[in-house]
XYZ file of C-alpha atoms in Angstrom:
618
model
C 13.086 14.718 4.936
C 13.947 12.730 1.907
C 11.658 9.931 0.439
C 14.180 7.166 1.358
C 14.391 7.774 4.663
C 12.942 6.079 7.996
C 12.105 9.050 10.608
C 11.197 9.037 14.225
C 7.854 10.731 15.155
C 7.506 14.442 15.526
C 9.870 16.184 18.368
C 7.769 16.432 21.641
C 7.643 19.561 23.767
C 10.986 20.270 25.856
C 11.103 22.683 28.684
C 7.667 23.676 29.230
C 5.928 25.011 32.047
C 2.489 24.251 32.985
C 0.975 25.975 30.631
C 3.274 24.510 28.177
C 4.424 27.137 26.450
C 7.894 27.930 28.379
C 8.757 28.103 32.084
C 5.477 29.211 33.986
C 3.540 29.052 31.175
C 3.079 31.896 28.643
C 3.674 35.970 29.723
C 1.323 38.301 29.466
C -1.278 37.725 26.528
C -1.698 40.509 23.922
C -4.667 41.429 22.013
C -4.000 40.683 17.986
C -0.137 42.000 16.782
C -1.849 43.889 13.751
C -5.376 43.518 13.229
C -5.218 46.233 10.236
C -2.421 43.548 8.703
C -4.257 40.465 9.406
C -7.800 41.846 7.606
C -5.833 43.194 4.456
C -4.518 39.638 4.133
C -7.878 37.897 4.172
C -9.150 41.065 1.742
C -6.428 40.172 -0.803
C -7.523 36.323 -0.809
C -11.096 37.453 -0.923
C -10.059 39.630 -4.139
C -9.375 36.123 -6.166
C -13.007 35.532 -5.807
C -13.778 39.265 -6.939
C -17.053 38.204 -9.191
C -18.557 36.111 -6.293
C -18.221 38.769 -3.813
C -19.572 41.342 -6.748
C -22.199 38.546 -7.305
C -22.932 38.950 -3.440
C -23.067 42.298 -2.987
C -25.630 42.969 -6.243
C -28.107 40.183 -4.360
C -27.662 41.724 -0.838
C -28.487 44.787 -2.246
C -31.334 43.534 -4.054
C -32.563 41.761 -1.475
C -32.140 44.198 0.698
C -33.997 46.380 -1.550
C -36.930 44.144 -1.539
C -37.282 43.713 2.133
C -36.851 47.691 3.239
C -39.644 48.922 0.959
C -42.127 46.614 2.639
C -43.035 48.735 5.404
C -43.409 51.745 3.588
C -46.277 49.562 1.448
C -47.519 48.298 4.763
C -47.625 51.951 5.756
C -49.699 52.576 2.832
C -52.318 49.875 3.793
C -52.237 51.499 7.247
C -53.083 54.835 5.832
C -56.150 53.279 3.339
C -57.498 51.487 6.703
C -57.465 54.788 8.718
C -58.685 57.004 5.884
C -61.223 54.152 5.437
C -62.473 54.098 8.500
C -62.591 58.265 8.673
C -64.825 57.577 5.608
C -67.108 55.352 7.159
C -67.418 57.594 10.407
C -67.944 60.241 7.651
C -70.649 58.046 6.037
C -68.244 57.449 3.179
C -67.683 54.500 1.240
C -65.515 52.868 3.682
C -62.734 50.468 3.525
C -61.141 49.638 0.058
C -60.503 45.610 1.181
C -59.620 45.333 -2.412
C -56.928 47.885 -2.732
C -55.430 46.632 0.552
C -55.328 43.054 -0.329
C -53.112 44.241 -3.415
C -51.022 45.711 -1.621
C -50.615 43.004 0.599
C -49.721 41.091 -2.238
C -47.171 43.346 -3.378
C -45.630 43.276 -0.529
C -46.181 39.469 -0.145
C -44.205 39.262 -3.128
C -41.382 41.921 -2.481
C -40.334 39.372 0.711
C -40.053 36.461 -1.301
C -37.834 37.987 -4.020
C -36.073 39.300 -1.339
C -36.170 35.584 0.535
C -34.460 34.166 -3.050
C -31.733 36.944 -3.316
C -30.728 36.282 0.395
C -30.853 32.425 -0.389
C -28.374 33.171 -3.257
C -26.257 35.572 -1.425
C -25.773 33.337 1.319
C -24.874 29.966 -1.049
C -22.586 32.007 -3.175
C -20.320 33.436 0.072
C -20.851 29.903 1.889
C -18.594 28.806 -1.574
C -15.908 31.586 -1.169
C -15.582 30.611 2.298
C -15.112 27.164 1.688
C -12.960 27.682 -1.059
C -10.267 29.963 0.968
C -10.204 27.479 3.928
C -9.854 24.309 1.710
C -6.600 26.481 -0.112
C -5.765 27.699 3.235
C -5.471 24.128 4.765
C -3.639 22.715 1.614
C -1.123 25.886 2.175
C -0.305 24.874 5.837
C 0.044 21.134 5.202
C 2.463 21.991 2.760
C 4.083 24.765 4.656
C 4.865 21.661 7.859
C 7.116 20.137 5.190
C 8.967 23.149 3.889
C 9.867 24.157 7.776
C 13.479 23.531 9.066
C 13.799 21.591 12.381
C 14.477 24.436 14.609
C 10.452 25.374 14.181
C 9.425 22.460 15.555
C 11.935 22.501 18.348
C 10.064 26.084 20.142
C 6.822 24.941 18.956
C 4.036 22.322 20.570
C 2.548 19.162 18.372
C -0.553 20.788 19.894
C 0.224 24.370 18.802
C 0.302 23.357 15.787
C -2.127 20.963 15.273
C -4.222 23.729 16.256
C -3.365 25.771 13.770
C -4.195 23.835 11.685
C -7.413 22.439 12.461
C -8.846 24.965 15.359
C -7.827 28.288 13.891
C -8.680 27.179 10.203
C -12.312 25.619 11.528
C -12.844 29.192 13.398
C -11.990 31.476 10.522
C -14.367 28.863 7.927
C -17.004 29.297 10.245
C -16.567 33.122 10.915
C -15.691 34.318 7.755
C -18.891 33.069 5.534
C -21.182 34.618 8.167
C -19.339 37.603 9.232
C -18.793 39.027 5.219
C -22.286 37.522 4.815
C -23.970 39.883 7.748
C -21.495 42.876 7.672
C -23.103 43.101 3.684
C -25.931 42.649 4.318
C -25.928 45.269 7.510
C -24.714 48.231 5.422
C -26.847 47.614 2.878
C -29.778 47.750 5.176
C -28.463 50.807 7.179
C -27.979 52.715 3.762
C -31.211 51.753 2.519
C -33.349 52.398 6.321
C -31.487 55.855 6.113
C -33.250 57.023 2.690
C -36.560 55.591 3.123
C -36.443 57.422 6.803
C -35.388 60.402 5.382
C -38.223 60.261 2.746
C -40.710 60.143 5.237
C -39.036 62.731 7.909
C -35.555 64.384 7.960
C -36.629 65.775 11.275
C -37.474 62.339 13.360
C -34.080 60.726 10.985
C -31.848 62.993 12.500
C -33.336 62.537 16.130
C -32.801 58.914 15.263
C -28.974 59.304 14.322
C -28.323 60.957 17.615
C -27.812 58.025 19.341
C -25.360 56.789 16.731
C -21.918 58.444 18.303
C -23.416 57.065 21.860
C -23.593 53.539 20.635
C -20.464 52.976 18.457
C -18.438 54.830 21.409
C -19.982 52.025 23.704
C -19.515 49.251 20.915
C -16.064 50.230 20.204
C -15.026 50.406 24.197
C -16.147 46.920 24.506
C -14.845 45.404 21.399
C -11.048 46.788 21.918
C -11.459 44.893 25.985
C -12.627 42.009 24.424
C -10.178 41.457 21.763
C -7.123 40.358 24.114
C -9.254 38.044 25.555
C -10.364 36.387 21.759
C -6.606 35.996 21.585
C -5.575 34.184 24.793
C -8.713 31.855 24.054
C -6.840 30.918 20.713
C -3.291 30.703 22.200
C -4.622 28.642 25.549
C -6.758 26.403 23.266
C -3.676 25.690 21.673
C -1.843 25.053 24.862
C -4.779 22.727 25.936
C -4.251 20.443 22.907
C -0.676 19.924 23.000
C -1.207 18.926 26.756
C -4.255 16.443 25.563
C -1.860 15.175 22.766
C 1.255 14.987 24.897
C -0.649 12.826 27.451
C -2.346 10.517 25.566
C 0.913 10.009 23.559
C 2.116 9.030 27.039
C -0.449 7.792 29.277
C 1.107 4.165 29.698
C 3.538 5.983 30.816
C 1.238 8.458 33.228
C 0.475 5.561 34.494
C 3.262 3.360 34.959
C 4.850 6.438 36.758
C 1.386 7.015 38.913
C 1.548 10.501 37.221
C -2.325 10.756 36.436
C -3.253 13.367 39.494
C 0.227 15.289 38.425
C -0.846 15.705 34.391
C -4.917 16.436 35.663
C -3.424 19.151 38.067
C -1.582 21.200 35.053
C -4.034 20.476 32.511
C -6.360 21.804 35.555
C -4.183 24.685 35.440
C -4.374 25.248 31.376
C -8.086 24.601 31.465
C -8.492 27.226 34.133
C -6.716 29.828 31.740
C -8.925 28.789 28.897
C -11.652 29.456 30.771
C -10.664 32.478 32.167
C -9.851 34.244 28.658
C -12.963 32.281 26.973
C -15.183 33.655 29.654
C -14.110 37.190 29.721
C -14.092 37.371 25.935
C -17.853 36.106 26.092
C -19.189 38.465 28.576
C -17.610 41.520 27.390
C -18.938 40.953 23.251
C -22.613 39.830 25.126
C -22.502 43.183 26.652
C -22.617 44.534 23.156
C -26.385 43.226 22.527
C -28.186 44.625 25.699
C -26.187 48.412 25.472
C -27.132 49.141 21.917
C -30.233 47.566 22.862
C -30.842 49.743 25.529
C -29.994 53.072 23.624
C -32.104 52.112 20.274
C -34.903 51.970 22.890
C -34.311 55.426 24.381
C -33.902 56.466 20.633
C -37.345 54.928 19.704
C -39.496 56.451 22.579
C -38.256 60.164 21.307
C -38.990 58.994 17.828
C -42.674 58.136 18.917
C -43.110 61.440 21.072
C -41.883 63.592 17.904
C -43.821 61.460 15.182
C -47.221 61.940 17.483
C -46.557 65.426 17.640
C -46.440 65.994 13.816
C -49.502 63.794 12.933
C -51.509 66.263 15.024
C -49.812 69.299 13.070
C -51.218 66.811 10.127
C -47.077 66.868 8.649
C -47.489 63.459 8.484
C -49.925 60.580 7.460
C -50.517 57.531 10.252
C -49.450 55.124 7.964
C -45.706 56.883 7.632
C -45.553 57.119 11.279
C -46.096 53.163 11.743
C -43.478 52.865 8.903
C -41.065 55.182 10.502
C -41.027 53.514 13.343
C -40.661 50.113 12.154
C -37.680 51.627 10.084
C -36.364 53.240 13.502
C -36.864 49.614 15.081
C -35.154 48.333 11.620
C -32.452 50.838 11.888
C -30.764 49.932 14.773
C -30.805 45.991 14.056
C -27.926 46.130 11.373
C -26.006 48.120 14.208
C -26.693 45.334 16.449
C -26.037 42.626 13.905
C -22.654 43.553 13.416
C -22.291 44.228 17.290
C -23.447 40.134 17.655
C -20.723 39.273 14.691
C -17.880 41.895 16.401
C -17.132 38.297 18.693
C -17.089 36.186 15.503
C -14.876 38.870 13.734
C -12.557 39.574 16.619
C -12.315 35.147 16.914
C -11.728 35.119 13.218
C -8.875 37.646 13.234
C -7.192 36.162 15.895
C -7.821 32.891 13.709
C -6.357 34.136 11.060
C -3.283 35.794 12.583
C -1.785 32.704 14.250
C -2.499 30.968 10.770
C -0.520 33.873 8.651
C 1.856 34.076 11.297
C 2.653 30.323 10.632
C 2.208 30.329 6.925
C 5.152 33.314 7.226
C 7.295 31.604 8.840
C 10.657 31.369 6.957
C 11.185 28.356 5.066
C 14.279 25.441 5.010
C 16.112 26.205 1.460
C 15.866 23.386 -0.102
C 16.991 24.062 -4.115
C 20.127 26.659 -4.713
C 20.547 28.003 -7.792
C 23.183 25.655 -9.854
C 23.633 23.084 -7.144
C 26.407 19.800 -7.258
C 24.880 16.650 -8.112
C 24.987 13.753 -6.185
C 24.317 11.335 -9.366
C 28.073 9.847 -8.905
C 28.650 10.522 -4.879
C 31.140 7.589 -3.512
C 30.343 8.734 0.111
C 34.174 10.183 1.415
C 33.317 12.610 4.068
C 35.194 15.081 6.137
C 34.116 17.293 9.056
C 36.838 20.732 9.199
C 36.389 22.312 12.262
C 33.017 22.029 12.873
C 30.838 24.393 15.483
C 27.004 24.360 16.353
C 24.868 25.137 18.676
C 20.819 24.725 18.390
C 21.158 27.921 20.470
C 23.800 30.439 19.276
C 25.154 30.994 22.630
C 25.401 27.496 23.671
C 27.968 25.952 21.156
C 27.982 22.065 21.853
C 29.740 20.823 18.748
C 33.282 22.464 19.264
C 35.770 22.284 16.828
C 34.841 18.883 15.236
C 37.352 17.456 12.661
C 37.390 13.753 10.921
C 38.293 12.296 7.556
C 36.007 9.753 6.347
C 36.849 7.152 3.193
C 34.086 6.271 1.256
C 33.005 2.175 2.127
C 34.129 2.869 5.555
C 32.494 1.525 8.512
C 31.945 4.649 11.124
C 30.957 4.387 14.847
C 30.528 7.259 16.854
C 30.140 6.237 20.866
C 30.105 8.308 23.878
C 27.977 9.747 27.152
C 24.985 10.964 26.933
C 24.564 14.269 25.518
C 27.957 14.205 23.816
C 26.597 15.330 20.343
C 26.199 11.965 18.872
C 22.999 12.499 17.078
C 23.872 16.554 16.696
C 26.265 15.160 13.799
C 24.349 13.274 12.226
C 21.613 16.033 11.948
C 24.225 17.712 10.927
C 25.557 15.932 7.951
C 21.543 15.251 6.430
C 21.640 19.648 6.790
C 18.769 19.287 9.374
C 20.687 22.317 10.550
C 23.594 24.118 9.287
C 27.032 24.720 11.359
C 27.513 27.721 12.785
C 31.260 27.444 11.534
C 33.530 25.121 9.747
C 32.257 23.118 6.736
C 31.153 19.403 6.039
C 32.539 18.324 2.838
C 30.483 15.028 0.797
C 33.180 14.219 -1.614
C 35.275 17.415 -1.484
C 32.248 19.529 -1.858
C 30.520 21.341 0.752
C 27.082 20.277 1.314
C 25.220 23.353 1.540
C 26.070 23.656 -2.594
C 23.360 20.521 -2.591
C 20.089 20.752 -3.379
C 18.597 19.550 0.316
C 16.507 17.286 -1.288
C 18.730 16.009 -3.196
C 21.266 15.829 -0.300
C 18.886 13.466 1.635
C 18.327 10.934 -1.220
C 21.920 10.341 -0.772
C 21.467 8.819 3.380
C 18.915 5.794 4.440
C 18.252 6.536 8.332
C 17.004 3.769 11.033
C 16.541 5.820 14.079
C 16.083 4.384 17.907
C 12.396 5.435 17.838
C 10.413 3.690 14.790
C 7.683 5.831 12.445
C 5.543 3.865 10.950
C 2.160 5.290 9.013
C -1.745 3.793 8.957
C -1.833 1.580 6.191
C -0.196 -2.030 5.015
C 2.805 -3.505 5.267
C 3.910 -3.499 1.787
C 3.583 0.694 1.797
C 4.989 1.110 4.771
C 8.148 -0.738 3.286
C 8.285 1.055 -0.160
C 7.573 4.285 1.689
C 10.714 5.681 0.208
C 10.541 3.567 -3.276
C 6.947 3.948 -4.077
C 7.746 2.106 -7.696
C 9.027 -0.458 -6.222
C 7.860 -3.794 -7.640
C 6.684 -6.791 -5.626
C 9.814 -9.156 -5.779
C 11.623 -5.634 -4.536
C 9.962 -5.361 -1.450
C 9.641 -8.958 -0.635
C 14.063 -9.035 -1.104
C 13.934 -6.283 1.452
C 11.797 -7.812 4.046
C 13.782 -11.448 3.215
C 16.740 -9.264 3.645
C 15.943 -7.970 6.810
C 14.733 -10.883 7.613
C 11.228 -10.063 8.880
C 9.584 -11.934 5.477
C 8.964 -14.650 7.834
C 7.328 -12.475 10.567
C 5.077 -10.417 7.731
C 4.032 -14.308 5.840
C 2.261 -14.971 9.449
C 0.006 -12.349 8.985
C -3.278 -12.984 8.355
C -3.242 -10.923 4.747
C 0.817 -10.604 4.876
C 1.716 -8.219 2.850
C -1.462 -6.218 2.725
C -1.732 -6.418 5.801
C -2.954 -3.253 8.197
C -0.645 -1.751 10.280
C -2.653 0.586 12.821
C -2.226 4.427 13.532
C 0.370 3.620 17.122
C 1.454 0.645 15.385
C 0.304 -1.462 18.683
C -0.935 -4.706 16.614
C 3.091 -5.257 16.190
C 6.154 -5.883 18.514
C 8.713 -3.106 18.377
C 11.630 -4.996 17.505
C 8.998 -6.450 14.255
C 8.592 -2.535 13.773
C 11.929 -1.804 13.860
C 12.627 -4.479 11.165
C 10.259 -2.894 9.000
C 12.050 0.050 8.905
C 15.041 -1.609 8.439
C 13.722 -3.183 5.139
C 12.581 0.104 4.357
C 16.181 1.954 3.924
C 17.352 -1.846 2.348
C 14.439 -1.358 -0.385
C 15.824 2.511 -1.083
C 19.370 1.427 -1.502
C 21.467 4.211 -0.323
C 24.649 5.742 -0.614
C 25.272 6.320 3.261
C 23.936 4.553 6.257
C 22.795 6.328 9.207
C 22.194 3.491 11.954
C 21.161 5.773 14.728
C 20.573 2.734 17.926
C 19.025 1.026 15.259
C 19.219 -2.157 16.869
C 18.445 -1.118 20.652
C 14.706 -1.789 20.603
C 15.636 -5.733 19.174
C 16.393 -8.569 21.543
C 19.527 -10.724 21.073
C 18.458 -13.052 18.913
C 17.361 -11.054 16.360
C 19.873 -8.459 16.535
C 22.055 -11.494 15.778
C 19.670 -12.211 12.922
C 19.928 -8.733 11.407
C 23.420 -8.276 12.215
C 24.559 -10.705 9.125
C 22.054 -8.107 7.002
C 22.957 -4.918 8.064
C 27.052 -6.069 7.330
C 26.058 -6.780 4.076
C 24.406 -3.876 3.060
C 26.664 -1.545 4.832
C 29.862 -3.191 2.204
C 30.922 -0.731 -0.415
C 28.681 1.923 1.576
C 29.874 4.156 4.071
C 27.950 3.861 6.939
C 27.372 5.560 10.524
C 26.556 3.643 13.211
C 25.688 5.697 16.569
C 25.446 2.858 19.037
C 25.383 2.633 22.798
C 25.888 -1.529 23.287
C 29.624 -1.066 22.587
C 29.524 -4.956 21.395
C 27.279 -4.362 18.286
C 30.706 -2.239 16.689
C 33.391 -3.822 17.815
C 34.182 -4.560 13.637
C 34.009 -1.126 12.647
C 36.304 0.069 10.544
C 36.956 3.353 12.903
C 35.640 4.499 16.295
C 35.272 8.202 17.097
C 34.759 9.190 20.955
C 32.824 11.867 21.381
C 32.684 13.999 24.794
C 31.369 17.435 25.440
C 31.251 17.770 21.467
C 35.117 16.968 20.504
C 36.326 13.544 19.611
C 38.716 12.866 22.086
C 39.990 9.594 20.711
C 40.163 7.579 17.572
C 40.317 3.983 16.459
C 39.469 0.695 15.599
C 38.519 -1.614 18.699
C 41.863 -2.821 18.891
C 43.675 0.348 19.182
C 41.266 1.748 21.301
C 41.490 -0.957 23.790
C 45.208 -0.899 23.916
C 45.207 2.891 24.951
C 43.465 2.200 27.940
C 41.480 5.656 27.711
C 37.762 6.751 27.163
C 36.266 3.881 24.894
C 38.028 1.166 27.261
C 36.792 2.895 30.433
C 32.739 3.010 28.626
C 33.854 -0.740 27.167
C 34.664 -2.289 30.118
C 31.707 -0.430 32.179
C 29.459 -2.477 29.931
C 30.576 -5.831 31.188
C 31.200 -4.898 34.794
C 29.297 -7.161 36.958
């Protein structure tokens, strides 16, 4: 939306079920569209920080270096103990406590060189991690602005608040440990597999045996769980955009004696989001205790082999305490990534709502060699204009009107008549399906959007006003505006009165719901807002229905003023407030039906006079 413009809040849900997410809440949830997609995307952002990740590889290798050769030197100080105390028996020497004590500080020192590498490792990925998110989160903030209406209309605030903050949290936190551990796991598998090997090929390959049994398990589990990873991330989203719709509207709730109705469906969301949160935990816990189970199996032949060779004497006692500590090692980089497979499959899922979102296409907003608007007068027609938000459902049919530039426009009728749909229409918050809306004999798609919006100043029914002072929430669309500017704006409006009773005036806070102020004194704000911006054309969109009388009269003197050599649009439903207009259009079922100024509208006896007169009926 353009700078100078006063907006409404954020479109709230319409239609949902009680999950919020459509009639009956959402169908059946799928495991991740494309998990092969999704990974190559966070591998190609990961490639911008290609001499970190090369900086964390070379340390988890080092360090994972350091830490596998220790118990093949413990072995050795196993072997001098036993051979020592074969001495002694022997009436040899005995035990070399010298020899062993350097080799316990070898290997003292081998663990903290490999402490330091892991140290760096870890603070160097901990920075990539942080770095993608903080881009990633910078991406979808700007990505909100550059998406056209429509979007917003299928989509939850909740959704996609937790897009942005739940799914970007998840894949910060998951990403720095899963790359993190998956490193440092195949490192350490690599490296157990050729110090085992150097000690016996025979008890190695008894050892790898078990490897088809476990990943078989591991990958049975992990493509259950990964549906369930998925619904957790859709329902959690579902969850918040019930949390935000009700406590958007809980004086409502409450008014309405709704509160057991919204705790029953939220009941109902919550009990989904349990469901899928549960399942998805069980079935990756399963992971730990199965490969758990088979490395045990795995290390009790391992034991009955290795005892069988040191009798042969084919192998020292000292490599058969190593060996098995590398067995026991051997299957813990299997089970690390088994404990991170949850993480991972969380992350993914993360990160494919997120792309999904950041994919979404965009609201054009620059054409290449677009009309300026520098010298627009404001004459505007509408030649046969069609739209529906749906394609099917048309409810703008054939809409036709000649507009002068200065003129005064009002556009009345029922409910649901497409007042507002034109209006949307004209700023390009969606195109027509058909016909054309010329600005000054020119069509308005050959604008530049932006450019197209700095034209219109919009008061809507429903007031937006932002967490800060009064003096910014005025210039909000003129953020150079000078002092004496915004105080001619307010005066203007005439809320300088109101804002000079404030107990810092103009720098004075306006909170986050805007409750510390009335909202016919909001509503003025706003009104000084579009004053401040001086626009071409006025969009007056009920601006005056949340005002009592008395200042509606007060305004009223204002808002002719400003609307004099402009041409304005004023969609009102107190007939009274436009009886001066210049012309009237009727609207019903998306045509105009009728045409006028008061006068001539009255005289015909038709539409307007039957919604005029219903006004004053007693």
């Amino acid at each position: 939306m353009s700078n100078n413009q006063t907006t409404n809040k954020p479109p709230r849900m319409r239609g949902h079920g009680p999950m919020g997410g459509g009639p009956g809440g959402p169908g059946p949830i799928e495991k991740a569209k494309d998990v092969k997609g999704t990974t190559k995307k966070l591998g190609q952002r990961l490639s911008s920080y290609k001499i970190a990740i090369i900086i964390v590889m070379i340390f988890a290798i080092g360090g994972t270096i350091f830490s596998i050769v220790g118990p093949k030197i413990l072995g050795n100080a196993t072997t001098e103990i036993y051979n020592g105390l074969i001495s002694k028996l022997s009436g040899g020497e005995g035990i070399n406590f010298q020899k062993i004590a350097e080799i316990l500080l070898t290997l003292l020192t081998l663990y903290l060189i490999s402490m330091v590498f892991s140290a760096v490792q870890g603070f160097t990925m901990t920075g990539v991690a942080q770095k993608i998110t903080y881009k990633m989160r910078n991406e979808l903030i700007e990505k909100i602005n550059k998406l056209p209406m429509k979007y917003f209309d299928k989509k939850t605030n909740g959704e996609v608040l937790s897009i942005i903050s739940n799914d970007v949290d998840t894949l910060s936190q998951n990403l720095n440990q899963c790359v993190t551990q998956i490193i440092t796991a195949i490192c350490t598998l690599i490296g157990i597999l050729i110090m085992m090997f150097s000690i016996s090929w025979q008890m190695t390959i008894t050892s790898l045996i078990i490897l088809p049994i476990a990943a078989f398990l591991v990958k049975t589990i992990v493509s259950k769980s990964q549906k369930y990873f998925k619904a957790q991330q859709d329902y959690l989203g579902h969850v918040n955009g019930q949390v935000e719709e009700i406590y958007g509207g809980h004086t409502v709730v409450k008014a309405f004696n709704s509160e057991d109705v919204v705790i029953n469906k939220f009941e109902e969301a919550s009990e989904e989001l349990y469901k899928s949160g549960w399942k998805s935990q069980f079935l990756s816990g399963l992971i730990h205790p199965v490969t758990n189970f088979i490395s045990n199996v795995g290390y009790v032949a391992v034991a009955i082999l290795g005892g069988y060779f040191a009798i042969q004497g084919k192998i020292t006692v000292g490599n058969i305490q190593s060996f098995i500590q590398y067995n026991k090692q051997f299957t813990q980089p299997i089970n690390q990534i088994a404990q991170v497979s949850g993480m991972l499959q969380a992350m993914v899922a993360a990160a494919e709502r997120v792309f999904e979102f950041l994919e979404e296409p965009e609201e054009i907003k620059t054409i290449a060699n677009p009309k300026s608007t520098k010298d627009i007068e404001g004459n505007v027609e509408f030649e046969h204009v069609h739209f529906g938000y749906d394609e099917d459902k048309i409810i703008i049919n054939d809409f036709n009107a000649d507009i002068k530039a200065g003129q005064k426009i009002a556009i009345v009728g029922p409910t649901g008549a497409g007042k507002t749909t034109i209006v949307k229409l004209l700023m390009r918050f969606y195109d027509v399906n058909s016909g054309a809306i010329l600005l000054d004999g020119t069509n308005i798609k050959k604008f530049d959007r932006g450019k197209l919006r700095q034209v219109f100043g919009m008061v809507l029914q429903d007031t937006w006003l932002f967490n800060g002072t009064v003096k910014d929430n005025i210039k909000y669309g003129k953020e150079d505006a000078t002092d004496t500017e915004i105080i001619e704006a307010a005066k203007a409006a005439h809320v300088h009165h109101f804002i000079k009773t404030l107990p810092k005036g103009y720098d004075a806070l306006i909170d986050e719901e805007s409750s510390n102020i009335s909202a016919g004194q909001k509503q003025l704000l706003t009104i000084a807002r579009v004053i401040l911006t001086d626009p071409k054309i006025l969009i007056l969109d009920e601006a005056t229905s949340s005002i009592d009388t008395r200042t509606e009269q007060q305004i009223q003197s204002a808002m002719d003023n400003l609307m004099k050599g402009r041409t304005s649009f004023i969609i009102a439903h107190r007939l009274s407030t436009i009886k001066n207009a210049d012309l009237i259009l009727v609207m019903k079922d998306g045509n105009i039906v009728e045409q006028g100024n008061h006068e001539q509208l009255m005289a015909k006896n038709g539409a307007y006079a039957e919604l005029y007169n219903s006004q004053f009926e007693l």
